């Protein structure tokens, strides 16, 4: 764990009131916790805009498993990008509904392209990519 540094921030009273309300609603233990998370989120978002930044993420898909072609395509695309697919978790939600969480790792732009390709397949009901920086 890296060393903690304290710094002070000047902010208008009304903005601080709003921020404190936000911290309470989002159940942050302290203002510092909230600020740290907001800084990390902002830096992660920025990093994702940089194409070659090393990133990690999860792609969550919900789909109809009775579409045999879809299952085949999902597997084929993942095998084509085996260097970026770290692991998959498959959950049988209902008789014909599957949830799949695919852990990805690699350059941000490659992961976004791969997620778009998978999410765009016919028969996917929901697809959401959650991104994280693979670097601190
Ligand atoms: Ni299933």
Short mmCIF file of N, CA and C and ligand atoms in Angstrom, two decimals:
data_model
loop_
_atom_site.label_atom_id
_atom_site.label_comp_id
_atom_site.label_asym_id
_atom_site.label_seq_id
_atom_site.Cartn_x
_atom_site.Cartn_y
_atom_site.Cartn_z
N UNK A 1 0.85 -1.20 0.00
CA UNK A 1 0.00 0.00 0.00
C UNK A 1 0.88 1.24 0.00
N UNK A 2 0.47 2.23 -0.80
CA UNK A 2 1.31 3.41 -0.88
C UNK A 2 1.05 4.36 0.30
N UNK A 3 1.97 5.25 0.48
CA UNK A 3 1.92 6.22 1.57
C UNK A 3 0.72 7.16 1.38
N UNK A 4 0.09 7.52 2.47
CA UNK A 4 -1.06 8.42 2.40
C UNK A 4 -0.59 9.86 2.60
N UNK A 5 -1.05 10.75 1.73
CA UNK A 5 -0.72 12.17 1.86
C UNK A 5 -2.02 12.95 2.09
N UNK A 6 -1.98 13.87 3.03
CA UNK A 6 -3.14 14.74 3.27
C UNK A 6 -2.99 15.99 2.43
N UNK A 7 -4.10 16.44 1.87
CA UNK A 7 -4.07 17.74 1.19
C UNK A 7 -5.41 18.43 1.46
N UNK A 8 -5.39 19.75 1.43
CA UNK A 8 -6.64 20.47 1.71
C UNK A 8 -7.21 21.01 0.41
N UNK A 9 -8.53 21.12 0.37
CA UNK A 9 -9.22 21.58 -0.82
C UNK A 9 -10.14 22.73 -0.42
N UNK A 10 -10.11 23.79 -1.19
CA UNK A 10 -11.02 24.91 -0.94
C UNK A 10 -12.25 24.73 -1.80
N UNK A 11 -13.41 24.86 -1.19
CA UNK A 11 -14.64 24.62 -1.94
C UNK A 11 -15.77 25.51 -1.38
N UNK A 12 -16.67 25.93 -2.24
CA UNK A 12 -17.79 26.77 -1.81
C UNK A 12 -18.67 25.99 -0.84
N UNK A 13 -19.28 26.73 0.12
CA UNK A 13 -20.10 26.08 1.14
C UNK A 13 -21.23 25.24 0.53
N UNK A 14 -21.92 25.81 -0.46
CA UNK A 14 -23.08 25.09 -1.01
C UNK A 14 -22.65 23.83 -1.75
N UNK A 15 -21.49 23.89 -2.39
CA UNK A 15 -20.99 22.70 -3.08
C UNK A 15 -20.61 21.62 -2.07
N UNK A 16 -20.01 22.05 -0.96
CA UNK A 16 -19.63 21.09 0.08
C UNK A 16 -20.87 20.44 0.70
N UNK A 17 -21.92 21.23 0.88
CA UNK A 17 -23.19 20.67 1.40
C UNK A 17 -23.71 19.58 0.48
N UNK A 18 -23.70 19.87 -0.82
CA UNK A 18 -24.16 18.88 -1.81
C UNK A 18 -23.27 17.64 -1.77
N UNK A 19 -21.98 17.87 -1.64
CA UNK A 19 -21.05 16.74 -1.60
C UNK A 19 -21.29 15.88 -0.36
N UNK A 20 -21.52 16.54 0.77
CA UNK A 20 -21.78 15.78 2.01
C UNK A 20 -23.07 14.96 1.88
N UNK A 21 -24.07 15.54 1.23
CA UNK A 21 -25.32 14.80 1.00
C UNK A 21 -25.05 13.58 0.12
N UNK A 22 -24.26 13.82 -0.91
CA UNK A 22 -23.87 12.73 -1.82
C UNK A 22 -23.16 11.62 -1.05
N UNK A 23 -22.20 12.00 -0.19
CA UNK A 23 -21.43 11.01 0.58
C UNK A 23 -22.37 10.18 1.46
N UNK A 24 -23.35 10.86 2.06
CA UNK A 24 -24.30 10.18 2.95
C UNK A 24 -25.17 9.22 2.14
N UNK A 25 -25.70 9.71 1.02
CA UNK A 25 -26.58 8.87 0.19
C UNK A 25 -25.84 7.66 -0.38
N UNK A 26 -24.59 7.87 -0.74
CA UNK A 26 -23.79 6.78 -1.33
C UNK A 26 -23.08 5.96 -0.25
N UNK A 27 -23.33 6.32 1.00
CA UNK A 27 -22.82 5.58 2.16
C UNK A 27 -21.30 5.50 2.22
N UNK A 28 -20.66 6.56 1.84
CA UNK A 28 -19.20 6.61 2.02
C UNK A 28 -18.92 6.84 3.50
N UNK A 29 -17.93 6.13 4.02
CA UNK A 29 -17.61 6.25 5.45
C UNK A 29 -17.10 7.65 5.78
N UNK A 30 -16.30 8.21 4.89
CA UNK A 30 -15.72 9.53 5.11
C UNK A 30 -15.66 10.29 3.78
N UNK A 31 -15.45 11.59 3.87
CA UNK A 31 -15.24 12.38 2.65
C UNK A 31 -14.04 11.86 1.88
N UNK A 32 -12.98 11.49 2.62
CA UNK A 32 -11.77 11.01 1.95
C UNK A 32 -12.04 9.77 1.10
N UNK A 33 -12.87 8.86 1.63
CA UNK A 33 -13.22 7.66 0.86
C UNK A 33 -13.89 8.05 -0.45
N UNK A 34 -14.82 8.99 -0.35
CA UNK A 34 -15.55 9.44 -1.54
C UNK A 34 -14.60 10.09 -2.55
N UNK A 35 -13.74 10.97 -2.06
CA UNK A 35 -12.82 11.68 -2.95
C UNK A 35 -11.87 10.69 -3.63
N UNK A 36 -11.37 9.72 -2.85
CA UNK A 36 -10.45 8.71 -3.44
C UNK A 36 -11.13 7.96 -4.57
N UNK A 37 -12.39 7.53 -4.31
CA UNK A 37 -13.09 6.76 -5.34
C UNK A 37 -13.38 7.59 -6.58
N UNK A 38 -13.76 8.85 -6.35
CA UNK A 38 -14.05 9.73 -7.49
C UNK A 38 -12.78 9.98 -8.31
N UNK A 39 -11.66 10.16 -7.62
CA UNK A 39 -10.38 10.35 -8.34
C UNK A 39 -10.06 9.11 -9.17
N UNK A 40 -10.20 7.93 -8.54
CA UNK A 40 -9.89 6.68 -9.27
C UNK A 40 -10.81 6.50 -10.48
N UNK A 41 -12.10 6.75 -10.28
CA UNK A 41 -13.06 6.62 -11.38
C UNK A 41 -12.71 7.55 -12.53
N UNK A 42 -12.35 8.76 -12.17
CA UNK A 42 -12.02 9.76 -13.20
C UNK A 42 -10.77 9.35 -13.96
N UNK A 43 -9.75 8.90 -13.23
CA UNK A 43 -8.50 8.49 -13.88
C UNK A 43 -8.72 7.25 -14.74
N UNK A 44 -9.57 6.33 -14.25
CA UNK A 44 -9.86 5.12 -15.03
C UNK A 44 -10.56 5.49 -16.34
N UNK A 45 -11.54 6.39 -16.23
CA UNK A 45 -12.28 6.80 -17.42
C UNK A 45 -11.32 7.44 -18.42
N UNK A 46 -10.44 8.25 -17.92
CA UNK A 46 -9.46 8.93 -18.78
C UNK A 46 -8.53 7.91 -19.42
N UNK A 47 -8.10 6.95 -18.61
CA UNK A 47 -7.19 5.92 -19.13
C UNK A 47 -7.85 5.14 -20.25
N UNK A 48 -9.14 4.89 -20.09
CA UNK A 48 -9.86 4.13 -21.11
C UNK A 48 -9.97 4.88 -22.41
N UNK A 49 -9.88 6.18 -22.31
CA UNK A 49 -9.91 6.97 -23.54
C UNK A 49 -8.57 6.88 -24.26
N UNK A 50 -7.51 6.59 -23.51
CA UNK A 50 -6.20 6.36 -24.12
C UNK A 50 -6.17 4.95 -24.67
N UNK A 51 -5.88 4.82 -25.93
CA UNK A 51 -6.10 3.56 -26.63
C UNK A 51 -5.31 2.37 -26.09
N UNK A 52 -4.05 2.60 -25.81
CA UNK A 52 -3.21 1.44 -25.53
C UNK A 52 -3.02 1.19 -24.04
N UNK A 53 -3.72 1.96 -23.21
CA UNK A 53 -3.58 1.78 -21.76
C UNK A 53 -3.99 0.37 -21.36
N UNK A 54 -3.17 -0.26 -20.52
CA UNK A 54 -3.47 -1.63 -20.08
C UNK A 54 -4.68 -1.59 -19.15
N UNK A 55 -5.69 -2.34 -19.51
CA UNK A 55 -6.95 -2.27 -18.77
C UNK A 55 -7.47 -3.66 -18.44
N UNK A 56 -8.43 -3.68 -17.54
CA UNK A 56 -9.13 -4.92 -17.20
C UNK A 56 -10.61 -4.59 -17.12
N UNK A 57 -11.44 -5.58 -17.28
CA UNK A 57 -12.86 -5.30 -17.20
C UNK A 57 -13.68 -6.57 -17.20
N UNK A 58 -14.97 -6.39 -16.98
CA UNK A 58 -15.88 -7.53 -17.09
C UNK A 58 -16.98 -7.15 -18.06
N UNK A 59 -17.33 -8.11 -18.89
CA UNK A 59 -18.46 -7.93 -19.78
C UNK A 59 -19.55 -8.89 -19.30
N UNK A 60 -20.70 -8.34 -18.95
CA UNK A 60 -21.82 -9.17 -18.50
C UNK A 60 -22.83 -9.27 -19.63
N UNK A 61 -23.16 -10.50 -19.98
CA UNK A 61 -24.11 -10.73 -21.06
C UNK A 61 -25.29 -11.55 -20.55
N UNK A 62 -26.47 -11.23 -21.01
CA UNK A 62 -27.64 -12.07 -20.75
C UNK A 62 -28.18 -12.46 -22.12
N UNK A 63 -28.40 -13.75 -22.33
CA UNK A 63 -28.83 -14.19 -23.66
C UNK A 63 -29.66 -15.46 -23.61
N UNK A 64 -30.28 -15.72 -24.73
CA UNK A 64 -31.15 -16.89 -24.89
C UNK A 64 -30.29 -18.06 -25.38
N UNK A 65 -30.13 -19.08 -24.58
CA UNK A 65 -29.20 -20.14 -24.95
C UNK A 65 -29.81 -21.13 -25.95
N UNK A 66 -31.09 -20.94 -26.27
CA UNK A 66 -31.67 -21.79 -27.31
C UNK A 66 -31.22 -21.41 -28.71
N UNK A 67 -30.60 -20.27 -28.81
CA UNK A 67 -30.04 -19.88 -30.11
C UNK A 67 -28.67 -20.54 -30.24
N UNK A 68 -28.66 -21.68 -30.90
CA UNK A 68 -27.43 -22.46 -31.00
C UNK A 68 -26.32 -21.67 -31.70
N UNK A 69 -26.69 -20.92 -32.73
CA UNK A 69 -25.69 -20.14 -33.47
C UNK A 69 -25.04 -19.10 -32.58
N UNK A 70 -25.85 -18.52 -31.70
CA UNK A 70 -25.32 -17.50 -30.80
C UNK A 70 -24.27 -18.10 -29.88
N UNK A 71 -24.58 -19.26 -29.30
CA UNK A 71 -23.61 -19.93 -28.41
C UNK A 71 -22.31 -20.18 -29.15
N UNK A 72 -22.42 -20.70 -30.36
CA UNK A 72 -21.22 -20.99 -31.16
C UNK A 72 -20.42 -19.72 -31.44
N UNK A 73 -21.15 -18.66 -31.79
CA UNK A 73 -20.46 -17.41 -32.13
C UNK A 73 -19.78 -16.82 -30.89
N UNK A 74 -20.48 -16.89 -29.75
CA UNK A 74 -19.89 -16.37 -28.51
C UNK A 74 -18.57 -17.07 -28.21
N UNK A 75 -18.58 -18.38 -28.37
CA UNK A 75 -17.36 -19.16 -28.12
C UNK A 75 -16.28 -18.85 -29.15
N UNK A 76 -16.69 -18.78 -30.42
CA UNK A 76 -15.72 -18.55 -31.49
C UNK A 76 -15.01 -17.20 -31.30
N UNK A 77 -15.79 -16.17 -30.99
CA UNK A 77 -15.20 -14.84 -30.81
C UNK A 77 -14.23 -14.85 -29.62
N UNK A 78 -14.64 -15.53 -28.54
CA UNK A 78 -13.76 -15.57 -27.36
C UNK A 78 -12.47 -16.34 -27.65
N UNK A 79 -12.58 -17.43 -28.42
CA UNK A 79 -11.37 -18.18 -28.77
C UNK A 79 -10.47 -17.38 -29.70
N UNK A 80 -11.08 -16.58 -30.58
CA UNK A 80 -10.28 -15.72 -31.47
C UNK A 80 -9.49 -14.68 -30.69
N UNK A 81 -9.99 -14.35 -29.48
CA UNK A 81 -9.33 -13.32 -28.65
C UNK A 81 -8.90 -13.92 -27.32
N UNK A 82 -8.40 -15.14 -27.36
CA UNK A 82 -8.05 -15.86 -26.13
C UNK A 82 -7.00 -15.12 -25.31
N UNK A 83 -6.19 -14.31 -25.98
CA UNK A 83 -5.16 -13.55 -25.25
C UNK A 83 -5.75 -12.43 -24.39
N UNK A 84 -7.02 -12.07 -24.64
CA UNK A 84 -7.66 -11.01 -23.85
C UNK A 84 -8.77 -11.51 -22.95
N UNK A 85 -9.20 -12.76 -23.17
CA UNK A 85 -10.26 -13.32 -22.32
C UNK A 85 -9.59 -14.09 -21.19
N UNK A 86 -9.76 -13.62 -19.97
CA UNK A 86 -9.09 -14.22 -18.82
C UNK A 86 -9.90 -15.39 -18.27
N UNK A 87 -11.19 -15.20 -18.13
CA UNK A 87 -12.05 -16.25 -17.57
C UNK A 87 -13.51 -15.94 -17.88
N UNK A 88 -14.35 -16.95 -17.82
CA UNK A 88 -15.78 -16.71 -17.97
C UNK A 88 -16.54 -17.42 -16.85
N UNK A 89 -17.62 -16.83 -16.45
CA UNK A 89 -18.50 -17.41 -15.44
C UNK A 89 -19.87 -17.54 -16.10
N UNK A 90 -20.40 -18.75 -16.09
CA UNK A 90 -21.69 -18.97 -16.73
C UNK A 90 -22.73 -19.35 -15.68
N UNK A 91 -23.86 -18.67 -15.72
CA UNK A 91 -24.95 -18.98 -14.77
C UNK A 91 -26.21 -19.28 -15.57
N UNK A 92 -26.86 -20.41 -15.30
CA UNK A 92 -28.12 -20.75 -15.96
C UNK A 92 -29.23 -20.07 -15.19
N UNK A 93 -29.74 -18.97 -15.70
CA UNK A 93 -30.72 -18.16 -14.95
C UNK A 93 -32.08 -18.82 -14.91
N UNK A 94 -32.54 -19.25 -16.07
CA UNK A 94 -33.85 -19.87 -16.20
C UNK A 94 -33.73 -20.95 -17.26
N UNK A 95 -34.88 -21.53 -17.61
CA UNK A 95 -34.88 -22.58 -18.63
C UNK A 95 -34.13 -22.19 -19.90
N UNK A 96 -34.36 -20.97 -20.36
CA UNK A 96 -33.73 -20.59 -21.63
C UNK A 96 -32.87 -19.32 -21.53
N UNK A 97 -32.58 -18.91 -20.31
CA UNK A 97 -31.84 -17.66 -20.15
C UNK A 97 -30.51 -17.90 -19.44
N UNK A 98 -29.44 -17.36 -20.03
CA UNK A 98 -28.11 -17.52 -19.45
C UNK A 98 -27.49 -16.16 -19.14
N UNK A 99 -26.70 -16.16 -18.08
CA UNK A 99 -25.92 -14.98 -17.72
C UNK A 99 -24.45 -15.38 -17.86
N UNK A 100 -23.68 -14.54 -18.53
CA UNK A 100 -22.27 -14.84 -18.65
C UNK A 100 -21.46 -13.61 -18.28
N UNK A 101 -20.47 -13.80 -17.43
CA UNK A 101 -19.58 -12.71 -17.06
C UNK A 101 -18.19 -13.07 -17.61
N UNK A 102 -17.69 -12.24 -18.47
CA UNK A 102 -16.41 -12.51 -19.13
C UNK A 102 -15.38 -11.50 -18.61
N UNK A 103 -14.32 -12.02 -18.00
CA UNK A 103 -13.25 -11.15 -17.49
C UNK A 103 -12.26 -10.92 -18.62
N UNK A 104 -11.93 -9.66 -18.85
CA UNK A 104 -11.06 -9.28 -19.96
C UNK A 104 -9.84 -8.53 -19.46
N UNK A 105 -8.78 -8.67 -20.20
CA UNK A 105 -7.56 -7.93 -19.85
C UNK A 105 -6.76 -7.64 -21.12
N UNK A 106 -6.26 -6.42 -21.22
CA UNK A 106 -5.47 -6.06 -22.40
C UNK A 106 -5.57 -4.57 -22.67
N UNK A 107 -5.11 -4.13 -23.85
CA UNK A 107 -5.19 -2.71 -24.18
C UNK A 107 -6.67 -2.25 -24.24
N UNK A 108 -6.92 -1.07 -23.69
CA UNK A 108 -8.30 -0.58 -23.55
C UNK A 108 -9.09 -0.62 -24.86
N UNK A 109 -8.46 -0.19 -25.94
CA UNK A 109 -9.22 -0.13 -27.20
C UNK A 109 -9.58 -1.52 -27.70
N UNK A 110 -8.69 -2.49 -27.49
CA UNK A 110 -8.96 -3.87 -27.92
C UNK A 110 -10.13 -4.44 -27.13
N UNK A 111 -10.15 -4.16 -25.83
CA UNK A 111 -11.23 -4.69 -24.98
C UNK A 111 -12.57 -4.07 -25.36
N UNK A 112 -12.56 -2.80 -25.68
CA UNK A 112 -13.81 -2.15 -26.07
C UNK A 112 -14.33 -2.71 -27.38
N UNK A 113 -13.41 -2.97 -28.32
CA UNK A 113 -13.82 -3.56 -29.60
C UNK A 113 -14.38 -4.97 -29.40
N UNK A 114 -13.69 -5.75 -28.57
CA UNK A 114 -14.12 -7.12 -28.30
C UNK A 114 -15.49 -7.13 -27.62
N UNK A 115 -15.67 -6.25 -26.64
CA UNK A 115 -16.96 -6.17 -25.94
C UNK A 115 -18.07 -5.78 -26.91
N UNK A 116 -17.78 -4.85 -27.80
CA UNK A 116 -18.79 -4.41 -28.76
C UNK A 116 -19.16 -5.55 -29.70
N UNK A 117 -18.17 -6.33 -30.10
CA UNK A 117 -18.41 -7.46 -31.01
C UNK A 117 -19.30 -8.51 -30.33
N UNK A 118 -19.01 -8.82 -29.06
CA UNK A 118 -19.79 -9.84 -28.34
C UNK A 118 -21.21 -9.32 -28.04
N UNK A 119 -21.28 -8.11 -27.55
CA UNK A 119 -22.56 -7.50 -27.17
C UNK A 119 -23.47 -7.34 -28.38
N UNK A 120 -22.86 -7.18 -29.54
CA UNK A 120 -23.64 -6.93 -30.74
C UNK A 120 -24.22 -8.17 -31.39
N UNK A 121 -23.89 -9.35 -30.89
CA UNK A 121 -24.38 -10.57 -31.52
C UNK A 121 -25.90 -10.68 -31.37
N UNK A 122 -26.53 -11.26 -32.37
CA UNK A 122 -27.99 -11.39 -32.37
C UNK A 122 -28.43 -12.35 -31.28
N UNK A 123 -29.37 -11.92 -30.44
CA UNK A 123 -29.88 -12.79 -29.37
C UNK A 123 -29.39 -12.41 -27.99
N UNK A 124 -28.47 -11.41 -27.95
CA UNK A 124 -28.00 -10.91 -26.65
C UNK A 124 -29.07 -9.92 -26.15
N UNK A 125 -29.59 -10.18 -24.95
CA UNK A 125 -30.61 -9.29 -24.39
C UNK A 125 -29.99 -8.09 -23.69
N UNK A 126 -28.86 -8.35 -23.05
CA UNK A 126 -28.22 -7.27 -22.31
C UNK A 126 -26.72 -7.45 -22.34
N UNK A 127 -25.99 -6.38 -22.51
CA UNK A 127 -24.54 -6.47 -22.49
C UNK A 127 -23.98 -5.22 -21.85
N UNK A 128 -23.18 -5.41 -20.81
CA UNK A 128 -22.62 -4.24 -20.15
C UNK A 128 -21.16 -4.45 -19.81
N UNK A 129 -20.35 -3.53 -20.24
CA UNK A 129 -18.92 -3.59 -19.98
C UNK A 129 -18.59 -2.69 -18.79
N UNK A 130 -17.95 -3.26 -17.80
CA UNK A 130 -17.48 -2.46 -16.65
C UNK A 130 -15.96 -2.44 -16.73
N UNK A 131 -15.41 -1.26 -16.68
CA UNK A 131 -13.98 -1.14 -16.91
C UNK A 131 -13.23 -0.78 -15.64
N UNK A 132 -11.97 -1.21 -15.63
CA UNK A 132 -11.09 -0.87 -14.52
C UNK A 132 -9.69 -0.74 -15.09
N UNK A 133 -8.90 0.08 -14.46
CA UNK A 133 -7.53 0.18 -14.90
C UNK A 133 -6.76 -1.00 -14.36
N UNK A 134 -5.87 -1.56 -15.14
CA UNK A 134 -5.05 -2.68 -14.66
C UNK A 134 -3.80 -2.16 -13.97
N UNK A 135 -3.71 -0.84 -13.86
CA UNK A 135 -2.55 -0.23 -13.19
C UNK A 135 -3.07 0.68 -12.08
N UNK A 136 -2.29 0.85 -11.02
CA UNK A 136 -2.74 1.73 -9.93
C UNK A 136 -2.36 3.17 -10.19
NI1 LIG B 1 -26.85 -21.52 -19.37
#
